[in-house]
Short mmCIF file of C-alpha atoms and ligand atoms in Angstrom, two decimals:
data_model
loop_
_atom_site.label_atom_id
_atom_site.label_comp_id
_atom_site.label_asym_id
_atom_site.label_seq_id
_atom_site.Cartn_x
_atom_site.Cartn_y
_atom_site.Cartn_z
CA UNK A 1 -62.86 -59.32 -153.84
CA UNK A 2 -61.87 -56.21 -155.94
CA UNK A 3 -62.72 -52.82 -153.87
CA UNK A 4 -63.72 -51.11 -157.49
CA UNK A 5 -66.72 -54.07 -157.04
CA UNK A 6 -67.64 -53.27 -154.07
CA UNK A 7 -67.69 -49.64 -154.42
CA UNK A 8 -70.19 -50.05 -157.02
CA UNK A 9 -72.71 -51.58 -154.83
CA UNK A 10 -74.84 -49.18 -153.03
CA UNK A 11 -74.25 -50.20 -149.56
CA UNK A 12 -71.21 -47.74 -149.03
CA UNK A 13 -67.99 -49.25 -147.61
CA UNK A 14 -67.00 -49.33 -144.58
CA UNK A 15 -62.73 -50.09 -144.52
CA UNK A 16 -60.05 -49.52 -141.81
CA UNK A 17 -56.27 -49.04 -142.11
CA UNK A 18 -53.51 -50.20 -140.05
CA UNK A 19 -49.93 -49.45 -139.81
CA UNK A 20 -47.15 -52.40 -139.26
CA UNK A 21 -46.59 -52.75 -135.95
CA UNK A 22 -42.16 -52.97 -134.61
CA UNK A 23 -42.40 -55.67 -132.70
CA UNK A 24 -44.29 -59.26 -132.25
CA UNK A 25 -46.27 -57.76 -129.41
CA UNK A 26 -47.40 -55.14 -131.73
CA UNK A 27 -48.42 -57.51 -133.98
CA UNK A 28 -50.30 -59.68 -131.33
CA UNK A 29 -51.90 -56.42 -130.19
CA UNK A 30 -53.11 -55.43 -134.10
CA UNK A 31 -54.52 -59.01 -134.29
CA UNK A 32 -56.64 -58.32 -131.06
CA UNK A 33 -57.84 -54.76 -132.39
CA UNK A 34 -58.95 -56.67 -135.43
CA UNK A 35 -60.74 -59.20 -134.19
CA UNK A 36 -62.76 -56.59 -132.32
CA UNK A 37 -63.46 -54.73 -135.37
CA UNK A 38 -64.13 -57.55 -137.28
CA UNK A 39 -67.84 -57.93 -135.51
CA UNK A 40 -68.26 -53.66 -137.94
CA UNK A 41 -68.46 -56.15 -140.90
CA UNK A 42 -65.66 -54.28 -142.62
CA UNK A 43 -65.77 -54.11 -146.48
CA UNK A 44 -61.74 -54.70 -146.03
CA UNK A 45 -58.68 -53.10 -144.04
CA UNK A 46 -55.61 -52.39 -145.64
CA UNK A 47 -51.95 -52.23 -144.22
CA UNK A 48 -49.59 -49.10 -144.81
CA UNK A 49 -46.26 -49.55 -146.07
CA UNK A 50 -43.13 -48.15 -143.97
CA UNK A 51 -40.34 -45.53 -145.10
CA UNK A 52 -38.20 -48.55 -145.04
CA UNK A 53 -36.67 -51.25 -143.07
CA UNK A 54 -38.44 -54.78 -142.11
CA UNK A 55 -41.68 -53.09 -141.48
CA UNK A 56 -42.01 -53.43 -145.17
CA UNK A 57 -41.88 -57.27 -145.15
CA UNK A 58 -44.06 -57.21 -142.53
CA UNK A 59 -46.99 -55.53 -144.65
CA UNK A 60 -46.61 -57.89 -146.96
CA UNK A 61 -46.80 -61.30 -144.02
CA UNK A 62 -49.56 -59.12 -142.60
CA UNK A 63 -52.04 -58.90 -145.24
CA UNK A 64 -51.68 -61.98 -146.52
CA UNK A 65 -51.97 -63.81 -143.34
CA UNK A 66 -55.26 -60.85 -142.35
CA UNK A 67 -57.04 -62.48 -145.54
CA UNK A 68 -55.85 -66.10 -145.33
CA UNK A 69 -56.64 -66.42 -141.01
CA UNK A 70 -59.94 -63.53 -140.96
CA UNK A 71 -61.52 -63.38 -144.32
CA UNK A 72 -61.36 -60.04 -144.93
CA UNK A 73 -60.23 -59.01 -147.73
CA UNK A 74 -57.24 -56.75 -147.17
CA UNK A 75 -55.30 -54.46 -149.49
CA UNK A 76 -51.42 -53.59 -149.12
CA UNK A 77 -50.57 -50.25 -149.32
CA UNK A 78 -46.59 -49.65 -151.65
CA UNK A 79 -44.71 -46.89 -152.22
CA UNK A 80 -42.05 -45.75 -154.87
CA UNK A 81 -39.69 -45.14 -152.08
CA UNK A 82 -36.76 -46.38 -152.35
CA UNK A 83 -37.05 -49.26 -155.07
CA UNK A 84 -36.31 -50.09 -158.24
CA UNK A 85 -39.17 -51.65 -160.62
CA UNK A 86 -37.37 -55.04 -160.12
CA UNK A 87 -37.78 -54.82 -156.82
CA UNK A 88 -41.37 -53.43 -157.02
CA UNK A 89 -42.10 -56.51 -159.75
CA UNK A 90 -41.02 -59.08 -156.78
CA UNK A 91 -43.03 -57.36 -154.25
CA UNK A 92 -45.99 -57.68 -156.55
CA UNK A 93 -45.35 -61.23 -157.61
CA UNK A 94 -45.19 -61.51 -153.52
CA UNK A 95 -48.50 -59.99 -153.06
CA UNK A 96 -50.08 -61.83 -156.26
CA UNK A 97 -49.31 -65.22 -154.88
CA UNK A 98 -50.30 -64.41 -150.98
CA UNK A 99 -54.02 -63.86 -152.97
CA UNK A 100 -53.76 -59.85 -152.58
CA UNK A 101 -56.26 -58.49 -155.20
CA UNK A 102 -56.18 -55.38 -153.89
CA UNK A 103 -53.21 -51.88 -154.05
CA UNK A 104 -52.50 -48.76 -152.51
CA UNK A 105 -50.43 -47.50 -154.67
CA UNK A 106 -48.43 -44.31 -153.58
CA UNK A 107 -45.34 -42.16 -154.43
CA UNK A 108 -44.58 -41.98 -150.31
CA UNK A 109 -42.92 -39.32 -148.22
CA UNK A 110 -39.26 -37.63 -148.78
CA UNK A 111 -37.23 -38.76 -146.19
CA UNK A 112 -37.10 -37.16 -142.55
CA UNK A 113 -35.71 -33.44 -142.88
CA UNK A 114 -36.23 -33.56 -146.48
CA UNK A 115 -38.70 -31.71 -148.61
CA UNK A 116 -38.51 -33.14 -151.84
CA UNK A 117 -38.84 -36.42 -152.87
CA UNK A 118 -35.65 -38.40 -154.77
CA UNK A 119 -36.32 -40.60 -157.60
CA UNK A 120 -35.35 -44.12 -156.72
CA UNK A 121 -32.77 -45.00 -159.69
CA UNK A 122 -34.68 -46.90 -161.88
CA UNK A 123 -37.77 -46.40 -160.10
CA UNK A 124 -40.69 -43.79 -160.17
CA UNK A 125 -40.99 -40.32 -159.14
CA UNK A 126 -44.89 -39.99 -158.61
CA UNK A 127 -47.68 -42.41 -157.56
CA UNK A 128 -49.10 -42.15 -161.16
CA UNK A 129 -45.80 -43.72 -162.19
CA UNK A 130 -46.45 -46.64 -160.13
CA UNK A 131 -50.11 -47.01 -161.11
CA UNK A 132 -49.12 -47.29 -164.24
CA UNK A 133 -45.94 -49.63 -164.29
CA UNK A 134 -48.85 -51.90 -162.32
CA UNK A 135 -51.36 -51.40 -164.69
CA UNK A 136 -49.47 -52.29 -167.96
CA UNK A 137 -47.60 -55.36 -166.98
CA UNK A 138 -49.67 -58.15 -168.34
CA UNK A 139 -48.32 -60.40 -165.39
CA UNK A 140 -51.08 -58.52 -163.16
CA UNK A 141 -54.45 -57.97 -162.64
CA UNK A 142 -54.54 -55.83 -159.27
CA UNK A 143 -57.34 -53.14 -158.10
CA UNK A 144 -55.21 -50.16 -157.97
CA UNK A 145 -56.45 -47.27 -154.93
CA UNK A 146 -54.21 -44.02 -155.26
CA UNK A 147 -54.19 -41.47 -152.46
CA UNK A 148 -55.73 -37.98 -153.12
CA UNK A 149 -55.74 -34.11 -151.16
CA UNK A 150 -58.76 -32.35 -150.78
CA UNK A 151 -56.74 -29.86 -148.95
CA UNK A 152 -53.80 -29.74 -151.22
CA UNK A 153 -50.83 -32.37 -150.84
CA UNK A 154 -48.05 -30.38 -148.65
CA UNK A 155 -45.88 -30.12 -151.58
CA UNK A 156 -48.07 -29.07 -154.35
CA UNK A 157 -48.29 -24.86 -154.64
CA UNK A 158 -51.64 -24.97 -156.11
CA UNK A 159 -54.94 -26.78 -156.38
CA UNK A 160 -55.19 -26.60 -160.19
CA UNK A 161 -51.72 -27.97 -160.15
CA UNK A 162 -52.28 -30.82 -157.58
CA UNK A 163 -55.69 -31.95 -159.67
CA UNK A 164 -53.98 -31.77 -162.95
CA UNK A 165 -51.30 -34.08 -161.34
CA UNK A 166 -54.53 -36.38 -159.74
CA UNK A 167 -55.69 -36.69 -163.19
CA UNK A 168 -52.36 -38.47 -164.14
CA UNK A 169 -53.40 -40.94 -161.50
CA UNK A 170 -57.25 -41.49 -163.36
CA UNK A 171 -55.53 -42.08 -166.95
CA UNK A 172 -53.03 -44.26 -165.84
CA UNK A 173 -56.14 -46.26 -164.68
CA UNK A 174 -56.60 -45.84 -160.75
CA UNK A 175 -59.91 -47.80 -159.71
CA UNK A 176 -60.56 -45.96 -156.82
CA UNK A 177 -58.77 -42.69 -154.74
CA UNK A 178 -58.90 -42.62 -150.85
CA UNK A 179 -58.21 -38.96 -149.32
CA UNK A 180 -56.07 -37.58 -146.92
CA UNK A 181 -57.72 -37.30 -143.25
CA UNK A 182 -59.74 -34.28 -143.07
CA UNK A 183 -62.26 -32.49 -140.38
CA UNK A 184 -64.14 -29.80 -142.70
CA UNK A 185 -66.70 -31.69 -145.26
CA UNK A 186 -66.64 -28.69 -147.47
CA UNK A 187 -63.17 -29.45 -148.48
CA UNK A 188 -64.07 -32.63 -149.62
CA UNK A 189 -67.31 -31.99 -151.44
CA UNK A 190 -65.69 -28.91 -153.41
CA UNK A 191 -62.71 -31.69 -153.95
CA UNK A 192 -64.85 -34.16 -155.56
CA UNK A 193 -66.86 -31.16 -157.63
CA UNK A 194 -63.61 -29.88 -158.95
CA UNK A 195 -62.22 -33.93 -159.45
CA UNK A 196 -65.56 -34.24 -161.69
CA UNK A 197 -65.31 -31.45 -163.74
CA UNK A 198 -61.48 -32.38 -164.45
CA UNK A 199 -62.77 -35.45 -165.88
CA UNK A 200 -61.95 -38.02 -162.78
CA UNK A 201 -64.78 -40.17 -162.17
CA UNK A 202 -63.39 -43.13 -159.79
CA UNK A 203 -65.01 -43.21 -156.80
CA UNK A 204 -63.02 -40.78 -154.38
CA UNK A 205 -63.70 -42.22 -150.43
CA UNK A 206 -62.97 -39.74 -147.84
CA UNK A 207 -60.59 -40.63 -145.44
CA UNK A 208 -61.37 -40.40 -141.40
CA UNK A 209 -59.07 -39.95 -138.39
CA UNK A 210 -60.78 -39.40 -134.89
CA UNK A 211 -58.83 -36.33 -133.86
CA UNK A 212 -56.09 -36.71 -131.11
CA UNK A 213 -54.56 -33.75 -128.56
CA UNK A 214 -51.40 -33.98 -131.07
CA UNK A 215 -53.29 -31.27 -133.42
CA UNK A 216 -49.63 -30.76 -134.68
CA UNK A 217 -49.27 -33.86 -136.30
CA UNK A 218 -52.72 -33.79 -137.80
CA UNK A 219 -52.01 -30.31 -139.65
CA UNK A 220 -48.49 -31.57 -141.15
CA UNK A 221 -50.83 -34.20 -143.16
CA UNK A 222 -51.96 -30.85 -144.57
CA UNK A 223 -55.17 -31.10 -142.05
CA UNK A 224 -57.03 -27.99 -141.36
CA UNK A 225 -58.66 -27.90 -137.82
CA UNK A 226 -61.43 -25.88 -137.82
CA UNK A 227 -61.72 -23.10 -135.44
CA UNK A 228 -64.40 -24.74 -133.47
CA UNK A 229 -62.78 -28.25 -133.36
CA UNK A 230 -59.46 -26.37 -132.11
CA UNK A 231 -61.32 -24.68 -129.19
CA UNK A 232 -63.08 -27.54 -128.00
CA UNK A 233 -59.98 -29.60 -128.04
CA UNK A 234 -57.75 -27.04 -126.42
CA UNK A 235 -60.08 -26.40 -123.62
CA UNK A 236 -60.67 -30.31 -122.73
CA UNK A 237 -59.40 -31.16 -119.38
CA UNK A 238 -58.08 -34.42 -119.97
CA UNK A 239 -57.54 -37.30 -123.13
CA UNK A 240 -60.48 -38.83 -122.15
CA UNK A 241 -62.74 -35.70 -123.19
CA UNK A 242 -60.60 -35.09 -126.34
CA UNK A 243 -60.87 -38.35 -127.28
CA UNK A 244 -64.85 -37.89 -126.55
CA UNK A 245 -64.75 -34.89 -128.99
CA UNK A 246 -62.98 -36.43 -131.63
CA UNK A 247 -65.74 -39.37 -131.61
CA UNK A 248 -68.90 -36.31 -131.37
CA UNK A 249 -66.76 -34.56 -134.37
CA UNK A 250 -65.88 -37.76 -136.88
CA UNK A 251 -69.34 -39.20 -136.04
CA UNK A 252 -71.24 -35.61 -136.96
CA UNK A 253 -68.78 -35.62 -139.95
CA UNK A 254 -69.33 -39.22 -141.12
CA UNK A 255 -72.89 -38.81 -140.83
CA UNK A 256 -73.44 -35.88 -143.23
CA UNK A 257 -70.79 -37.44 -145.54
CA UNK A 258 -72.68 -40.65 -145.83
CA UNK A 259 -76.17 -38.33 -145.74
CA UNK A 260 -74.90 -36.97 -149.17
CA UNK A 261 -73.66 -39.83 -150.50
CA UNK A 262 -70.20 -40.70 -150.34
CA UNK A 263 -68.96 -43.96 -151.57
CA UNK A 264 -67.39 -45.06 -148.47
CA UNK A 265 -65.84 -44.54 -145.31
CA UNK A 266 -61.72 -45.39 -144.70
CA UNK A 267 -60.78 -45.06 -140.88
CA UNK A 268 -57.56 -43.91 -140.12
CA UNK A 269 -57.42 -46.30 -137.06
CA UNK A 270 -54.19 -45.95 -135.58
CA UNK A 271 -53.73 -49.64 -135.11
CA UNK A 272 -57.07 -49.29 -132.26
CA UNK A 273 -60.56 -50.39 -131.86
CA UNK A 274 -62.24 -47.88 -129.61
CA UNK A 275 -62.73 -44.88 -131.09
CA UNK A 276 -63.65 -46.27 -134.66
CA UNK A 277 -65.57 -48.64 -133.48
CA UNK A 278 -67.84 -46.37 -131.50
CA UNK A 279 -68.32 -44.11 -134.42
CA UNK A 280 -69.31 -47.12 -136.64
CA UNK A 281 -71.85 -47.79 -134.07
CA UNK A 282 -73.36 -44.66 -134.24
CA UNK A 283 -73.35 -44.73 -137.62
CA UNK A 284 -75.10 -48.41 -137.93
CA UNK A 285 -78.76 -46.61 -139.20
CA UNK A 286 -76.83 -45.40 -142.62
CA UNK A 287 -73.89 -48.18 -142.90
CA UNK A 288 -76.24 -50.75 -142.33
P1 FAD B 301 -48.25 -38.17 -155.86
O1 FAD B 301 -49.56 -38.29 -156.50
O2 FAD B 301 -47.09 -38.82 -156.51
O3 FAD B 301 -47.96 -36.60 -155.65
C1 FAD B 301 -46.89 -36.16 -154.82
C2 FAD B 301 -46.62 -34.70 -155.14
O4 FAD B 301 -46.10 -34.60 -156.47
C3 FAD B 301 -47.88 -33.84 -155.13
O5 FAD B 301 -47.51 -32.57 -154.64
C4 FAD B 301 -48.30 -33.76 -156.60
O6 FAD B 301 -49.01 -32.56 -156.90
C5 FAD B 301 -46.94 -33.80 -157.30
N1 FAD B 301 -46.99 -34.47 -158.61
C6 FAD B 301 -47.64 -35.61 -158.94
N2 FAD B 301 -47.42 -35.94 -160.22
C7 FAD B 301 -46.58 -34.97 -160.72
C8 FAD B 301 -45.97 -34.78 -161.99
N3 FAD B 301 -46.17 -35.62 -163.00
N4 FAD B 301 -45.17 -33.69 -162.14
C9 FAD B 301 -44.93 -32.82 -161.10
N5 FAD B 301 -45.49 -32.97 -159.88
C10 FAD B 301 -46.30 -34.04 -159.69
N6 FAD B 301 -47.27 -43.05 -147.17
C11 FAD B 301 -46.49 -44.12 -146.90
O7 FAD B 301 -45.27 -43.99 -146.80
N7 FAD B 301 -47.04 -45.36 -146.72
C12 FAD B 301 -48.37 -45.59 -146.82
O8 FAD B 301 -48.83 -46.72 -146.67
C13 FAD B 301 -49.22 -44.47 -147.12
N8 FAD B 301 -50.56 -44.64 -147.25
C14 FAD B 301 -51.34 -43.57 -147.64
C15 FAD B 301 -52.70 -43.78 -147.87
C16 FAD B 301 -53.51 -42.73 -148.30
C17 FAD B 301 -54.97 -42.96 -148.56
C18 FAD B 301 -52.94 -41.43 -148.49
C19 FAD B 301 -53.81 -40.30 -148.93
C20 FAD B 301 -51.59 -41.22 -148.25
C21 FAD B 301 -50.77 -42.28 -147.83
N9 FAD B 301 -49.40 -42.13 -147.60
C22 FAD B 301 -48.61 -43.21 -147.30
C23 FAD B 301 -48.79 -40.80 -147.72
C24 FAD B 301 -48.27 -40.54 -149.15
O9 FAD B 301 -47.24 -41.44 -149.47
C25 FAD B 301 -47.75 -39.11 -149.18
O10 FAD B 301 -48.81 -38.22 -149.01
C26 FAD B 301 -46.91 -38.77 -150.39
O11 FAD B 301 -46.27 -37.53 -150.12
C27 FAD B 301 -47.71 -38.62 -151.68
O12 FAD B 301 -48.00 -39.82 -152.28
P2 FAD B 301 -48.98 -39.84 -153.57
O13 FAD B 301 -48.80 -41.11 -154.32
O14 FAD B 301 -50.36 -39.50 -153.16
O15 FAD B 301 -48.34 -38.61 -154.36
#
């Protein structure tokens, strides 16, 4: 199944992403958190792709394997870091014969204690780069997602900027854009607006992490935390009442997203069932 199909049903999509987990435990433990996810009816999950090392391969084994053993569709996530287009042409003849329809296709992160991103020699400097080395080699036929800031990607100075450089992403012939996580709807709806009027009209899904205590990490994704979601989370005595926040915040959030509209929901999931899973639930009367 191609997610650019399913996105154009009316039924809005319901998707989860996982990270590759270090060790074989891990992996045992992802399988678990998927099978109890699996009973949300998920329109597919998707795997992220690591900074390097064998967690790369192991995106690649876990998708295929997610699809082949569950029946859900799944989409790899790839990133320019790193490789050359030979190597990025075997990964895709990888994924293409594992059955993987479906891409995430992404520039990636500078490395640690770096803030700008290197050029792989012979490789590409921005996710539209990649989109479009997929796109135009005859060999494929992937659905192409590309990743997108409502907020402003860390790097970029300016929101004009950032959307011209989105745009890149919608000629080169994305299918769909996922966003970074976010906790204040306005962002996204002016997002979308100002995506329109530049002329992008892919479906743009807003992405959703249940906030955590580490409100740190959340803002370097380029996360604001809205005054009122700070307070409540600062004063909670213990994880158990943050993570009960984070559920009453995402669920409140999801609700008027879906109220007005959106194409879908992607879960940030952290690699666990709980939290999603209980904000699916109280979501059933509008996912269906
Ligand atoms: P790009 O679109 O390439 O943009 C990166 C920066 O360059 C932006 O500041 C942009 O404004 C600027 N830019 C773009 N084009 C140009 C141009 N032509 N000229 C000048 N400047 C330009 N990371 C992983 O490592 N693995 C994952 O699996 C992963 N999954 C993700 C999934 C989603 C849905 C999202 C939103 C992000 C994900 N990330 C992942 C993080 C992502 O790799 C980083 O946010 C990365 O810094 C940007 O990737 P991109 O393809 O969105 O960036």
């Amino acid at each position: 199944m191609r997610i650019r199909d399913r996105l154009t049903q009316e039924q809005p999509t319901c998707s989860f992403e996982f990270f590759p987990p270090k060790s074989p435990a891990g992996v045992d433990a992802l399988f678990t958190t998927i099978a109890e996810l699996r009973d949300l009816a998920p329109s597919f999950v998707s795997v992220t792709y690591g900074a390097g090392g064998s967690t790369r391969d192991l995106t690649i084994d876990l998708v295929t394997r997610i699809k082949r053993e569950t029946g859900i569709e799944a989409m790899a996530h790839l990133t320019c870091v790193g490789h050359s287009r030979h190597e990025l042409r075997a990964i895709l003849e990888r994924l293409a014969a594992g059955g993987i329809e479906n891409i995430m296709a992404l520039r990636g992160d500078p490395p640690k204690g770096s803030t700008t991103f290197e050029r792989p020699v012979d490789g590409f400097g921005y996710g539209s780069e990649l989109i479009d080395f997929i796109n135009t080699d005859s060999a494929f036929d992937f659905c192409l997602g590309g990743g997108c800031y409502p907020e402003i990607h860390i790097e970029c100075d300016s929101a004009e900027r950032d959307l011209a450089h989105l745009k890149l992403k919608a000629d080169a012939g994305v299918d769909f854009l996922v966003t970074q996580l976010f906790f204040d709807n306005q962002a996204y709806f002016d997002f979308v607006a100002a995506a329109q009027d530049a002329g992008i009209s892919v479906p743009i899904v807003p992405g959703i992490m249940p906030v955590t205590n580490n409100l740190e990490r959340l803002e370097r994704f380029g996360a604001k935390i809205p005054d009122e979601l700070r307070t409540a989370i600062t004063a909670a005595p213990n994880e158990e009442a943050i993570a009960e926040i984070g559920i009453g915040w995402s669920t409140r959030q999801c609700r008027e997203l879906l109220e007005r509209g959106v194409p879908g929901l992607h879960f940030y999931t952290l690699n666990k069932s709980t939290a999603t899973a209980q904000i699916v639930n109280n979501l059933r009367d509008l996912l269906g």
